[in-house]
């Protein structure tokens, strides 16, 4: 942590500024019974710096991390390699401490980084428009569904049963006060994929690909079916998969969202995250959040400005598309540096490694007595395996062997994730431990 020196004179000035006579006076507002109950007599004596550092290292060494244990857990948060360029750029103070760039004359660096993020995401997804990012993939999906209902003037949405449960919960929370009904589309229990269907009352069909089970969906077929009924296709994707899969833009997706954590952001106990939101150009006026654009100043020099803000703080409430207040600029910057570092070929290689290693792991696990693949559909980096016994107990066995297992699912099933980070020896160790 940072060391901030304060002298007795500094502390006296700060106390005087807030009108307190002493540090203890800062707690005078607490009821006396609360202060009397604060018994710190059992605390050990303070440690010197050397002993304190040794103690902290001892305690932190008890933690199980993705660095100490090979991780086969995914389900929305992934262990992808983060190149050192990401931390170098995002750690610069001009980015690390910057807030919302309302004033373009003093925020050119931040505005340019957001503009580059938008440009790179559009290249990756094949979509026309990308906003300046959102909180996470789940809220981005909820905003996309609301946007579809607004565009079509319909009050029903179709959600797949193969959608990430956390995404579904957020969508349900957003839609409940708006009176938009949800109809669930069941996935094929054999393939794990969503049958192509739509109806003329639905505002949109939501498709996640790869879905929660890791299975890849046919976005073009779903887009054609939705459009035939006057509905929109809202797709949620894994951006890493776009290194080898056809772009959503080429498939006819109308609104695209994604969780961008895998693009250079640490798992960090599940957040904060990075929401990606894209759409076709004709829907730009209804997109939530904000868009940064490029222009020229009076001297003809290139400059970056906040081009569009459709939130209710900036325009009339009845014409606002969302009350989303900010964006994840620091994580969008991380994704920008990640994409720039790998480039088109690098993204293809990362995605290819995920596919190859995940399929090797699936084949090896399915060869074990009592284990089998649950779905036959094509998958990217995650798959569901049927286990012969309780996956929670299996995970305890794996943890004892120094391995972080997959996500337990009902029916003695486990969702296993294999990214480019996993080596053949680690996969073989997983298989051998479950043998």
Short mmCIF file of C-alpha atoms in Angstrom, two decimals:
data_model
loop_
_atom_site.label_atom_id
_atom_site.label_comp_id
_atom_site.label_asym_id
_atom_site.label_seq_id
_atom_site.Cartn_x
_atom_site.Cartn_y
_atom_site.Cartn_z
CA UNK A 1 0.00 0.00 0.00
CA UNK A 2 1.03 3.63 -0.37
CA UNK A 3 2.87 5.34 2.47
CA UNK A 4 1.44 8.77 3.26
CA UNK A 5 3.49 10.57 5.93
CA UNK A 6 1.61 12.77 8.39
CA UNK A 7 3.36 14.80 11.04
CA UNK A 8 1.73 15.86 14.30
CA UNK A 9 1.36 19.33 12.77
CA UNK A 10 -0.40 17.83 9.71
CA UNK A 11 -2.81 15.94 11.91
CA UNK A 12 -3.53 19.04 14.00
CA UNK A 13 -4.36 21.01 10.84
CA UNK A 14 -6.72 18.31 9.59
CA UNK A 15 -8.50 18.10 12.94
CA UNK A 16 -8.85 21.88 13.04
CA UNK A 17 -10.29 21.85 9.52
CA UNK A 18 -13.10 19.48 10.54
CA UNK A 19 -13.62 21.14 13.92
CA UNK A 20 -12.43 18.25 16.08
CA UNK A 21 -10.28 18.67 19.17
CA UNK A 22 -8.67 15.23 18.93
CA UNK A 23 -8.74 11.99 16.97
CA UNK A 24 -10.98 10.40 19.61
CA UNK A 25 -13.42 13.28 19.15
CA UNK A 26 -14.06 12.00 15.62
CA UNK A 27 -15.98 9.13 17.20
CA UNK A 28 -18.08 11.21 19.61
CA UNK A 29 -21.14 10.73 17.40
CA UNK A 30 -21.16 7.01 18.22
CA UNK A 31 -23.43 6.00 21.13
CA UNK A 32 -21.54 5.45 24.36
CA UNK A 33 -22.65 1.81 24.57
CA UNK A 34 -21.10 1.16 21.18
CA UNK A 35 -17.80 2.72 22.22
CA UNK A 36 -17.82 0.84 25.51
CA UNK A 37 -18.36 -2.43 23.67
CA UNK A 38 -15.25 -1.86 21.56
CA UNK A 39 -12.79 -4.02 23.45
CA UNK A 40 -9.42 -4.32 21.76
CA UNK A 41 -7.59 -5.76 24.74
CA UNK A 42 -7.26 -9.16 23.06
CA UNK A 43 -5.35 -7.74 20.11
CA UNK A 44 -1.68 -8.72 20.04
CA UNK A 45 1.01 -6.12 20.43
CA UNK A 46 1.96 -4.12 17.35
CA UNK A 47 4.64 -5.70 15.17
CA UNK A 48 7.73 -4.03 13.78
CA UNK A 49 7.88 -3.64 10.00
CA UNK A 50 10.01 -6.73 9.39
CA UNK A 51 7.83 -8.97 11.52
CA UNK A 52 4.65 -7.50 10.06
CA UNK A 53 5.76 -8.19 6.49
CA UNK A 54 6.70 -11.75 7.44
CA UNK A 55 3.31 -12.26 9.09
CA UNK A 56 1.38 -10.88 6.11
CA UNK A 57 3.29 -13.14 3.72
CA UNK A 58 2.52 -16.08 5.97
CA UNK A 59 -1.20 -15.32 5.98
CA UNK A 60 -1.43 -14.55 2.25
CA UNK A 61 0.42 -17.79 1.52
CA UNK A 62 -2.62 -19.69 2.73
CA UNK A 63 -4.70 -18.32 -0.14
CA UNK A 64 -5.54 -20.56 -3.09
CA UNK A 65 -5.02 -18.62 -6.30
CA UNK A 66 -4.87 -19.22 -10.03
CA UNK A 67 -1.11 -18.75 -9.79
CA UNK A 68 -0.67 -21.45 -7.16
CA UNK A 69 -3.26 -23.90 -8.53
CA UNK A 70 -4.15 -24.70 -12.17
CA UNK A 71 -7.72 -23.50 -12.63
CA UNK A 72 -10.47 -25.33 -14.52
CA UNK A 73 -13.23 -23.06 -13.25
CA UNK A 74 -14.91 -20.64 -15.65
CA UNK A 75 -18.66 -19.93 -15.84
CA UNK A 76 -18.24 -16.27 -16.74
CA UNK A 77 -14.90 -15.36 -15.11
CA UNK A 78 -11.85 -16.72 -16.89
CA UNK A 79 -8.15 -17.28 -16.34
CA UNK A 80 -6.66 -15.86 -19.54
CA UNK A 81 -3.09 -14.67 -19.96
CA UNK A 82 -2.65 -10.93 -19.46
CA UNK A 83 0.39 -9.47 -21.28
CA UNK A 84 2.58 -7.14 -19.18
CA UNK A 85 1.79 -4.26 -21.52
CA UNK A 86 -1.70 -4.08 -19.99
CA UNK A 87 -0.53 -3.33 -16.45
CA UNK A 88 2.15 -0.95 -17.68
CA UNK A 89 -0.37 1.27 -19.48
CA UNK A 90 -3.33 1.00 -17.09
CA UNK A 91 -1.02 1.70 -14.14
CA UNK A 92 0.00 5.11 -15.45
CA UNK A 93 -1.37 7.78 -13.15
CA UNK A 94 -2.97 9.82 -15.95
CA UNK A 95 -5.24 6.83 -16.66
CA UNK A 96 -5.37 5.20 -13.24
CA UNK A 97 -6.75 8.27 -11.48
CA UNK A 98 -8.78 9.81 -14.31
CA UNK A 99 -12.55 10.03 -14.04
CA UNK A 100 -15.30 10.76 -16.56
CA UNK A 101 -13.88 12.97 -19.35
CA UNK A 102 -16.50 15.69 -19.50
CA UNK A 103 -14.00 18.32 -20.63
CA UNK A 104 -12.38 17.32 -23.94
CA UNK A 105 -9.82 20.11 -23.75
CA UNK A 106 -8.15 18.43 -20.76
CA UNK A 107 -9.07 14.78 -21.36
CA UNK A 108 -7.66 13.94 -24.78
CA UNK A 109 -5.73 10.91 -23.56
CA UNK A 110 -8.71 9.24 -21.88
CA UNK A 111 -11.04 10.13 -24.75
CA UNK A 112 -8.62 8.69 -27.29
CA UNK A 113 -8.26 5.46 -25.31
CA UNK A 114 -12.06 5.08 -25.30
CA UNK A 115 -12.23 5.86 -29.02
CA UNK A 116 -9.59 3.20 -29.72
CA UNK A 117 -11.54 0.73 -27.54
CA UNK A 118 -14.70 1.36 -29.55
CA UNK A 119 -12.80 0.96 -32.83
CA UNK A 120 -11.08 -2.29 -31.82
CA UNK A 121 -14.29 -3.84 -30.49
CA UNK A 122 -16.07 -2.99 -33.74
CA UNK A 123 -13.25 -4.71 -35.67
CA UNK A 124 -13.42 -7.75 -33.40
CA UNK A 125 -17.22 -8.12 -33.52
CA UNK A 126 -17.97 -6.84 -37.02
CA UNK A 127 -20.61 -4.52 -35.57
CA UNK A 128 -21.18 -0.92 -36.70
CA UNK A 129 -21.26 0.82 -33.35
CA UNK A 130 -19.71 0.21 -29.93
CA UNK A 131 -20.32 2.40 -26.91
CA UNK A 132 -17.73 3.46 -24.34
CA UNK A 133 -18.35 0.28 -22.29
CA UNK A 134 -20.77 -0.65 -19.52
CA UNK A 135 -20.57 -2.11 -16.03
CA UNK A 136 -20.48 -5.80 -17.00
CA UNK A 137 -21.86 -8.33 -19.45
CA UNK A 138 -25.01 -8.99 -17.41
CA UNK A 139 -26.15 -5.35 -17.20
CA UNK A 140 -25.16 -4.84 -20.83
CA UNK A 141 -27.52 -7.68 -21.77
CA UNK A 142 -30.34 -6.19 -19.70
CA UNK A 143 -29.82 -2.82 -21.40
CA UNK A 144 -29.80 -4.55 -24.80
CA UNK A 145 -33.11 -6.27 -24.11
CA UNK A 146 -34.70 -3.00 -22.99
CA UNK A 147 -33.33 -1.29 -26.10
CA UNK A 148 -34.89 -3.99 -28.29
CA UNK A 149 -38.25 -3.57 -26.58
CA UNK A 150 -38.01 0.19 -27.12
CA UNK A 151 -37.16 -0.20 -30.80
CA UNK A 152 -39.88 -2.77 -31.60
CA UNK A 153 -42.53 -1.44 -29.20
CA UNK A 154 -43.16 -5.01 -28.07
CA UNK A 155 -43.39 -6.18 -24.47
CA UNK A 156 -42.14 -9.75 -24.55
CA UNK A 157 -38.62 -11.17 -24.79
CA UNK A 158 -37.41 -14.72 -25.37
CA UNK A 159 -34.60 -15.90 -23.09
CA UNK A 160 -32.86 -19.25 -23.51
CA UNK A 161 -32.59 -21.75 -20.67
CA UNK A 162 -28.90 -21.99 -21.62
CA UNK A 163 -28.30 -18.36 -20.63
CA UNK A 164 -25.87 -17.72 -17.76
CA UNK A 165 -28.01 -17.76 -14.56
CA UNK A 166 -26.49 -14.50 -13.29
CA UNK A 167 -27.30 -12.81 -16.61
CA UNK A 168 -30.87 -14.05 -16.39
CA UNK A 169 -31.27 -12.74 -12.84
CA UNK A 170 -30.06 -9.28 -13.85
CA UNK A 171 -32.36 -9.21 -16.90
CA UNK A 172 -35.32 -10.25 -14.76
CA UNK A 173 -34.51 -7.51 -12.23
CA UNK A 174 -34.33 -4.86 -14.95
CA UNK A 175 -37.50 -5.95 -16.75
CA UNK A 176 -39.80 -6.54 -13.78
CA UNK A 177 -40.71 -2.86 -13.11
CA UNK A 178 -41.06 -2.21 -16.86
CA UNK A 179 -43.82 -4.75 -17.36
CA UNK A 180 -41.87 -6.66 -20.01
CA UNK A 181 -42.64 -10.38 -19.87
CA UNK A 182 -40.09 -13.15 -20.27
CA UNK A 183 -40.65 -16.43 -22.08
CA UNK A 184 -38.05 -19.15 -21.70
CA UNK A 185 -36.83 -21.15 -24.69
CA UNK A 186 -35.61 -24.61 -23.73
CA UNK A 187 -32.27 -25.82 -25.06
CA UNK A 188 -31.92 -29.22 -26.70
CA UNK A 189 -30.94 -31.66 -23.93
CA UNK A 190 -28.90 -33.70 -26.41
CA UNK A 191 -26.85 -30.95 -28.09
CA UNK A 192 -27.02 -28.19 -25.48
CA UNK A 193 -27.94 -25.81 -28.27
CA UNK A 194 -31.02 -23.61 -28.65
CA UNK A 195 -33.57 -24.62 -31.31
CA UNK A 196 -34.13 -21.85 -33.86
CA UNK A 197 -37.45 -20.20 -33.05
CA UNK A 198 -39.17 -16.83 -32.66
CA UNK A 199 -42.68 -15.36 -32.64
CA UNK A 200 -44.36 -12.20 -33.86
CA UNK A 201 -45.03 -10.87 -30.36
CA UNK A 202 -41.44 -10.93 -29.16
CA UNK A 203 -39.26 -7.83 -29.12
CA UNK A 204 -36.15 -9.94 -29.32
CA UNK A 205 -34.62 -13.35 -29.09
CA UNK A 206 -31.64 -13.56 -26.75
CA UNK A 207 -28.92 -16.03 -27.68
CA UNK A 208 -25.69 -16.63 -25.75
CA UNK A 209 -22.85 -18.13 -27.76
CA UNK A 210 -20.94 -19.92 -26.42
CA UNK A 211 -23.78 -20.46 -23.98
CA UNK A 212 -23.53 -21.20 -20.27
CA UNK A 213 -22.73 -24.84 -21.06
CA UNK A 214 -19.96 -23.79 -23.47
CA UNK A 215 -21.88 -24.84 -26.59
CA UNK A 216 -21.65 -22.71 -29.74
CA UNK A 217 -24.91 -21.45 -31.28
CA UNK A 218 -25.77 -20.69 -34.91
CA UNK A 219 -26.18 -16.91 -34.67
CA UNK A 220 -27.05 -16.47 -38.36
CA UNK A 221 -29.93 -18.95 -38.19
CA UNK A 222 -31.27 -17.27 -35.06
CA UNK A 223 -30.95 -13.81 -36.65
CA UNK A 224 -32.85 -14.92 -39.75
CA UNK A 225 -35.64 -16.46 -37.66
CA UNK A 226 -35.96 -13.38 -35.45
CA UNK A 227 -36.04 -10.99 -38.40
CA UNK A 228 -38.69 -13.10 -40.15
CA UNK A 229 -40.99 -12.35 -37.21
CA UNK A 230 -40.09 -8.66 -36.89
CA UNK A 231 -37.97 -9.27 -33.82
CA UNK A 232 -34.35 -8.39 -33.11
CA UNK A 233 -31.53 -10.75 -32.20
CA UNK A 234 -29.66 -9.81 -29.04
CA UNK A 235 -26.51 -11.92 -28.75
CA UNK A 236 -24.15 -12.33 -25.82
CA UNK A 237 -20.74 -13.67 -26.78
CA UNK A 238 -17.30 -14.52 -25.45
CA UNK A 239 -15.01 -11.98 -27.17
CA UNK A 240 -12.09 -14.42 -27.08
CA UNK A 241 -14.09 -16.84 -29.26
CA UNK A 242 -14.29 -14.20 -32.00
CA UNK A 243 -10.64 -14.87 -32.75
CA UNK A 244 -11.83 -17.87 -34.82
CA UNK A 245 -15.65 -17.71 -35.07
CA UNK A 246 -17.55 -15.69 -37.65
CA UNK A 247 -18.27 -12.18 -36.40
CA UNK A 248 -21.73 -11.45 -34.99
CA UNK A 249 -21.98 -8.53 -37.41
CA UNK A 250 -21.61 -10.89 -40.37
CA UNK A 251 -24.29 -13.15 -38.82
CA UNK A 252 -26.87 -10.34 -38.76
CA UNK A 253 -26.91 -9.71 -35.00
CA UNK A 254 -28.78 -6.50 -34.18
CA UNK A 255 -27.52 -5.87 -30.64
CA UNK A 256 -24.37 -7.49 -29.33
CA UNK A 257 -23.19 -7.61 -25.72
CA UNK A 258 -20.29 -9.35 -24.03
CA UNK A 259 -18.41 -9.71 -20.79
CA UNK A 260 -14.96 -8.34 -21.54
CA UNK A 261 -13.13 -9.57 -18.42
CA UNK A 262 -11.13 -12.04 -20.48
CA UNK A 263 -9.62 -9.19 -22.48
CA UNK A 264 -6.83 -8.25 -20.10
CA UNK A 265 -8.79 -7.87 -16.84
CA UNK A 266 -8.00 -9.85 -13.70
CA UNK A 267 -10.71 -12.18 -12.31
CA UNK A 268 -10.47 -10.20 -9.03
CA UNK A 269 -12.90 -12.36 -7.03
CA UNK A 270 -15.61 -11.79 -9.64
CA UNK A 271 -15.38 -8.08 -10.36
CA UNK A 272 -15.34 -5.28 -11.24
CA UNK A 273 -15.93 -6.31 -14.82
CA UNK A 274 -16.22 -4.84 -18.32
CA UNK A 275 -19.49 -4.65 -20.26
CA UNK A 276 -19.29 -4.51 -24.05
CA UNK A 277 -22.27 -3.13 -26.00
CA UNK A 278 -22.57 -2.92 -29.79
CA UNK A 279 -25.39 -2.45 -32.28
CA UNK A 280 -26.22 -1.70 -35.87
CA UNK A 281 -25.69 1.88 -37.01
CA UNK A 282 -29.41 2.60 -37.45
CA UNK A 283 -29.95 2.11 -33.71
CA UNK A 284 -27.27 4.52 -32.55
CA UNK A 285 -29.75 7.06 -31.15
CA UNK A 286 -31.19 4.44 -28.81
CA UNK A 287 -27.91 3.03 -27.52
CA UNK A 288 -27.33 3.37 -23.75
CA UNK A 289 -24.21 4.93 -22.31
CA UNK A 290 -21.98 7.18 -24.37
CA UNK A 291 -19.96 7.31 -27.57
CA UNK A 292 -16.64 9.07 -28.13
CA UNK A 293 -15.88 10.45 -31.58
CA UNK A 294 -13.03 12.09 -33.45
CA UNK A 295 -13.13 15.59 -34.93
CA UNK A 296 -10.85 18.53 -35.77
CA UNK A 297 -10.27 21.70 -33.77
CA UNK A 298 -10.20 25.22 -35.19
CA UNK A 299 -6.58 24.71 -36.21
CA UNK A 300 -7.31 21.52 -38.09
CA UNK A 301 -5.76 19.21 -35.50
CA UNK A 302 -7.37 15.88 -34.72
CA UNK A 303 -9.23 15.83 -31.42
CA UNK A 304 -11.53 13.54 -29.46
CA UNK A 305 -14.90 14.52 -28.01
CA UNK A 306 -17.88 12.98 -26.27
CA UNK A 307 -20.15 12.66 -29.31
CA UNK A 308 -23.28 11.13 -27.87
CA UNK A 309 -24.70 10.78 -24.37
CA UNK A 310 -28.25 9.46 -24.15
CA UNK A 311 -28.49 9.11 -20.40
CA UNK A 312 -31.17 10.89 -18.41
CA UNK A 313 -28.69 13.22 -16.68
CA UNK A 314 -27.84 14.85 -20.02
CA UNK A 315 -31.11 15.01 -21.96
CA UNK A 316 -34.85 15.09 -21.27
CA UNK A 317 -35.80 12.16 -19.11
CA UNK A 318 -38.64 11.09 -21.41
CA UNK A 319 -36.20 10.74 -24.32
CA UNK A 320 -33.32 9.16 -22.40
CA UNK A 321 -32.50 5.53 -23.21
CA UNK A 322 -30.90 4.63 -19.89
CA UNK A 323 -29.85 5.96 -16.51
CA UNK A 324 -26.44 4.32 -16.80
CA UNK A 325 -24.15 6.92 -15.28
CA UNK A 326 -20.60 6.00 -16.20
CA UNK A 327 -18.45 3.46 -17.98
CA UNK A 328 -15.60 1.12 -17.08
CA UNK A 329 -12.94 3.27 -18.73
CA UNK A 330 -9.95 1.72 -16.93
CA UNK A 331 -11.01 -1.81 -17.88
CA UNK A 332 -11.89 -0.68 -21.38
CA UNK A 333 -8.33 0.62 -21.58
CA UNK A 334 -7.06 -2.78 -20.42
CA UNK A 335 -9.06 -4.46 -23.18
CA UNK A 336 -7.71 -1.94 -25.70
CA UNK A 337 -4.11 -2.66 -24.76
CA UNK A 338 -4.83 -6.41 -24.73
CA UNK A 339 -6.29 -6.35 -28.24
CA UNK A 340 -3.53 -4.10 -29.56
CA UNK A 341 -0.88 -6.33 -28.00
CA UNK A 342 -2.18 -9.56 -29.53
CA UNK A 343 -3.49 -8.24 -32.82
CA UNK A 344 -5.65 -10.24 -35.22
CA UNK A 345 -3.25 -13.18 -35.47
CA UNK A 346 -2.64 -13.28 -31.73
CA UNK A 347 -6.37 -13.38 -30.99
CA UNK A 348 -6.72 -16.25 -33.45
CA UNK A 349 -3.93 -18.15 -31.71
CA UNK A 350 -5.42 -17.61 -28.23
CA UNK A 351 -8.83 -18.84 -29.39
CA UNK A 352 -7.30 -21.82 -31.20
CA UNK A 353 -5.35 -22.85 -28.11
CA UNK A 354 -8.54 -22.68 -26.03
CA UNK A 355 -10.36 -24.95 -28.48
CA UNK A 356 -7.53 -27.44 -28.80
CA UNK A 357 -6.84 -27.74 -25.08
CA UNK A 358 -10.53 -27.86 -24.10
CA UNK A 359 -11.21 -30.65 -26.59
CA UNK A 360 -8.17 -32.61 -25.43
CA UNK A 361 -9.37 -32.31 -21.83
CA UNK A 362 -12.91 -33.35 -22.82
CA UNK A 363 -11.66 -36.42 -24.66
CA UNK A 364 -9.46 -37.49 -21.77
CA UNK A 365 -12.12 -36.96 -19.12
CA UNK A 366 -14.80 -38.73 -21.17
CA UNK A 367 -12.52 -41.76 -21.40
CA UNK A 368 -12.57 -42.24 -17.62
CA UNK A 369 -14.96 -44.86 -16.19
CA UNK A 370 -18.23 -43.21 -15.16
CA UNK A 371 -17.48 -39.90 -16.92
CA UNK A 372 -19.07 -38.72 -20.17
CA UNK A 373 -19.81 -35.56 -22.12
CA UNK A 374 -23.35 -34.31 -21.49
CA UNK A 375 -23.87 -32.43 -24.77
CA UNK A 376 -22.91 -33.33 -28.34
CA UNK A 377 -22.93 -29.77 -29.69
CA UNK A 378 -19.70 -28.05 -30.71
CA UNK A 379 -18.04 -26.17 -27.85
CA UNK A 380 -15.34 -23.53 -27.45
CA UNK A 381 -13.46 -23.65 -24.11
CA UNK A 382 -16.09 -25.00 -21.71
CA UNK A 383 -18.01 -28.25 -21.59
CA UNK A 384 -20.27 -30.14 -19.20
CA UNK A 385 -19.08 -33.53 -17.98
CA UNK A 386 -21.25 -36.16 -16.31
CA UNK A 387 -19.55 -37.39 -13.15
CA UNK A 388 -19.98 -40.76 -11.42
CA UNK A 389 -20.29 -39.07 -8.02
CA UNK A 390 -20.93 -35.72 -6.34
CA UNK A 391 -18.83 -33.04 -8.11
CA UNK A 392 -18.50 -31.09 -4.85
CA UNK A 393 -16.69 -34.05 -3.32
CA UNK A 394 -14.60 -34.41 -6.47
CA UNK A 395 -13.60 -30.75 -6.24
CA UNK A 396 -12.43 -31.28 -2.65
CA UNK A 397 -10.28 -34.14 -3.87
CA UNK A 398 -8.89 -31.94 -6.65
CA UNK A 399 -8.18 -29.08 -4.26
CA UNK A 400 -6.24 -31.42 -1.98
CA UNK A 401 -4.15 -32.30 -5.04
CA UNK A 402 -3.52 -28.63 -5.82
CA UNK A 403 -6.14 -28.19 -8.57
CA UNK A 404 -9.13 -25.84 -8.82
CA UNK A 405 -11.94 -27.93 -10.31
CA UNK A 406 -14.93 -26.90 -12.39
CA UNK A 407 -18.37 -25.61 -11.39
CA UNK A 408 -20.68 -28.24 -9.86
CA UNK A 409 -24.07 -28.49 -11.59
CA UNK A 410 -27.21 -30.43 -10.62
CA UNK A 411 -27.35 -34.12 -11.46
CA UNK A 412 -23.69 -34.87 -10.68
CA UNK A 413 -22.51 -32.73 -13.57
CA UNK A 414 -19.56 -30.35 -13.74
CA UNK A 415 -18.88 -27.38 -16.00
CA UNK A 416 -15.19 -27.52 -16.91
CA UNK A 417 -13.24 -24.64 -18.45
CA UNK A 418 -9.87 -24.93 -20.21
CA UNK A 419 -8.16 -21.77 -21.45
CA UNK A 420 -4.85 -21.20 -23.21
CA UNK A 421 -3.25 -20.94 -19.75
CA UNK A 422 -3.57 -24.66 -19.06
CA UNK A 423 -0.71 -26.94 -20.06
CA UNK A 424 -0.99 -30.55 -21.20
CA UNK A 425 0.63 -31.72 -17.98
CA UNK A 426 -1.94 -29.81 -15.90
CA UNK A 427 -4.80 -31.36 -17.90
CA UNK A 428 -3.25 -34.80 -17.50
CA UNK A 429 -2.91 -34.14 -13.76
CA UNK A 430 -6.64 -33.27 -13.60
CA UNK A 431 -7.57 -36.47 -15.42
CA UNK A 432 -5.28 -38.64 -13.31
CA UNK A 433 -6.67 -37.19 -10.09
CA UNK A 434 -10.23 -38.06 -11.18
CA UNK A 435 -9.32 -41.53 -12.40
#
